[in-house]
Amino acid sequence: MTDRKPTPGATRQQLRPGLRSWLVHHRSVALQTLKDIADQGLANFLSCLVIGIAMALPTLFYLTLINVAQVSERWDGQPRLSLYLSAGAKPTAVLAKVSGLAAGSDVDLISSEDALMQFASSSGFSDVLLALDDNPLPSVIEVRPEGSVREVGLLIEELSRLTDVDDVTADIAWIERLNALVQFGEYLVIVVGLLLAFGVTLSIGNTIRLSIENRRAEILVVKLVGGTDAFVRRPFLYLGLWYGLGGAVLCCLMLWGSMLLLQAPLHVLIASYEASFSLRGLMVADVAALVLIGVVLGIMGASLSVGRHLRKIEPQ
Amino acid sequence: MIRFDAVSKRYPGGRDALSDVSFEIAERQMVFLTGHSGAGKSTLLKLIMLMERPSRGQVFVGGQNLARLGRRQIPGLRRQVGVVFQNHQLLFDRTVYDNVALPLLIAGLGQKETGRRVRAALSKVGLSGKEGQLPIALSGGEQQRVGIARAVVNKPPVLLADEPTGNLDPVLSREIMALFGEFNQVGVTVLIATHDLELIEEIDHPKMQLSAGRVVS
Ligand SMILES: Nc1ncnc2c1ncn2[C@@H]1O[C@H](COP(=O)(O)OP(=O)(O)OP(=O)(O)O)[C@@H](O)[C@H]1O
Ligand SMILES: [Mg+2]
């Protein structure tokens, strides 16, 4: 048998044509598998469709979430904070502090006297109230803060730490609830996404398993004439890649279609809360991410399947 | 070139298919392996290809102890050993050209060189001009010759054949055997398993007979 260890010089000389033919083989395998897929159009289209749907579900969910989060983030319904001052406090001093903290916001002082007057005139208990020695109502500072929900939340914390402020109430409870819901939704997207990614991987793996079965004879012959594991594996990895890519493309098309359908009703719904709302649809970065995820899942599913099944096919 | 050292092979749950087989085939030799059905001829060839591993003893190919080759090194060995099967093991959905080119594709040869060698191998076996056909459109003898072209296309130093004339008529069989003789002439070590004694009687090459897993002559 010839010496199989080439001299270093020979290796260097052979490397470039070797590398080139390796690349050529990759390209021809890629094209060949693509052609094989195209030859069995409908069946493979359905396989890709399953992958696409599985990818579209969590993505659609995710897009909905982003849009809802966007509403709560840019909420311009201006919550109103009421700061109830303690009995001994000097309202004007507190007012100065609050104005400092909530720079840029509308700040109003309603002194306990004003409050009493207001209450008296609106409630009809004026006689009784004016007869009291002590004013039972606290002074109140009203703040209409600028900024996002998170910023307002921080401001509330700061304000309630002030001495002389007994209590801070805010009418932003519903937005907090919405935020909590969005956060929960984010977890849900991750969990559902992971489950479906697992499903996509298995589904691609299964498709690849069938293809391995179909090409059993070919694998045997390739192994008989000295094909390496990498050589045998290559067409199946490309097959996985194409399935993943096809699934991702179909997923994007379906999402685009869904967005088109949902845009009008969503607009009506959300514009009633926020005039400046514009739907955050599928962006280039999302498409790129989906394609990447599809391709990675495709190759992963294929390599899992190939690893499990190719070893069992040995020439006898 | 091929050496068996006290080799025994027992398939799981069976009796010994080969027992205590020792022999050596020198480089550039051509040897016929004969014996009744079930004598162990195919098993012996499979041990050389590492399609099976011996239960006892050692096999050497080109000075290389096959026991030392791991799974990952098997492809390297198989590229050094061309094989021809009775049922030719062709890919029926690929053209004759693609079938013959397969070992070169695996070896990573460039397209031009591949084309040159495939045409040379096909012309050697008398199938020039059939490159574009599918094997199904060929006769049995032609299919067998495609298998031979594939076995020799990457110029392996060793050529094995298991019943290469199994279902061919005498004239075709003689042609095929002559073809192996020609490869032997140019320096290939050839080992052919056959039970067509009549055919090889007239050919002047060493014969090794197996009987019930033992070398008897
Ligand atoms: N994969 C296997 N598993 C179990 N037993 C086997 C296996 N392959 C072969 N045998 C047994 O080993 C013995 C030798 O078989 P082998 O195929 O080597 O014979 P052969 O000389 O090639 O016969 P033939 O001329 O019919 O091809 C037989 O008894 C056979 O039953
Ligand atoms: Mg046999």
Coordinates of N, CA and C and ligand atoms in Angstrom, one line a residue, chain B residues 41-43 162-163, ligand 2:
Chain B
K41 N -15.7 -17.3 2.0 CA -15.0 -16.5 1.0 C -15.4 -15.0 1.2
S42 N -16.7 -14.8 1.3 CA -17.1 -13.4 1.5 C -16.7 -12.8 2.8
T43 N -16.7 -13.7 3.8 CA -16.3 -13.2 5.1 C -14.8 -12.8 5.1
D162 N -15.9 -10.1 -5.3 CA -16.7 -11.2 -4.7 C -17.7 -11.7 -5.7
E163 N -17.4 -12.8 -6.3 CA -18.3 -13.4 -7.3 C -18.6 -12.4 -8.4
Ligands
MG2 MG -20.1 -15.1 -0.7

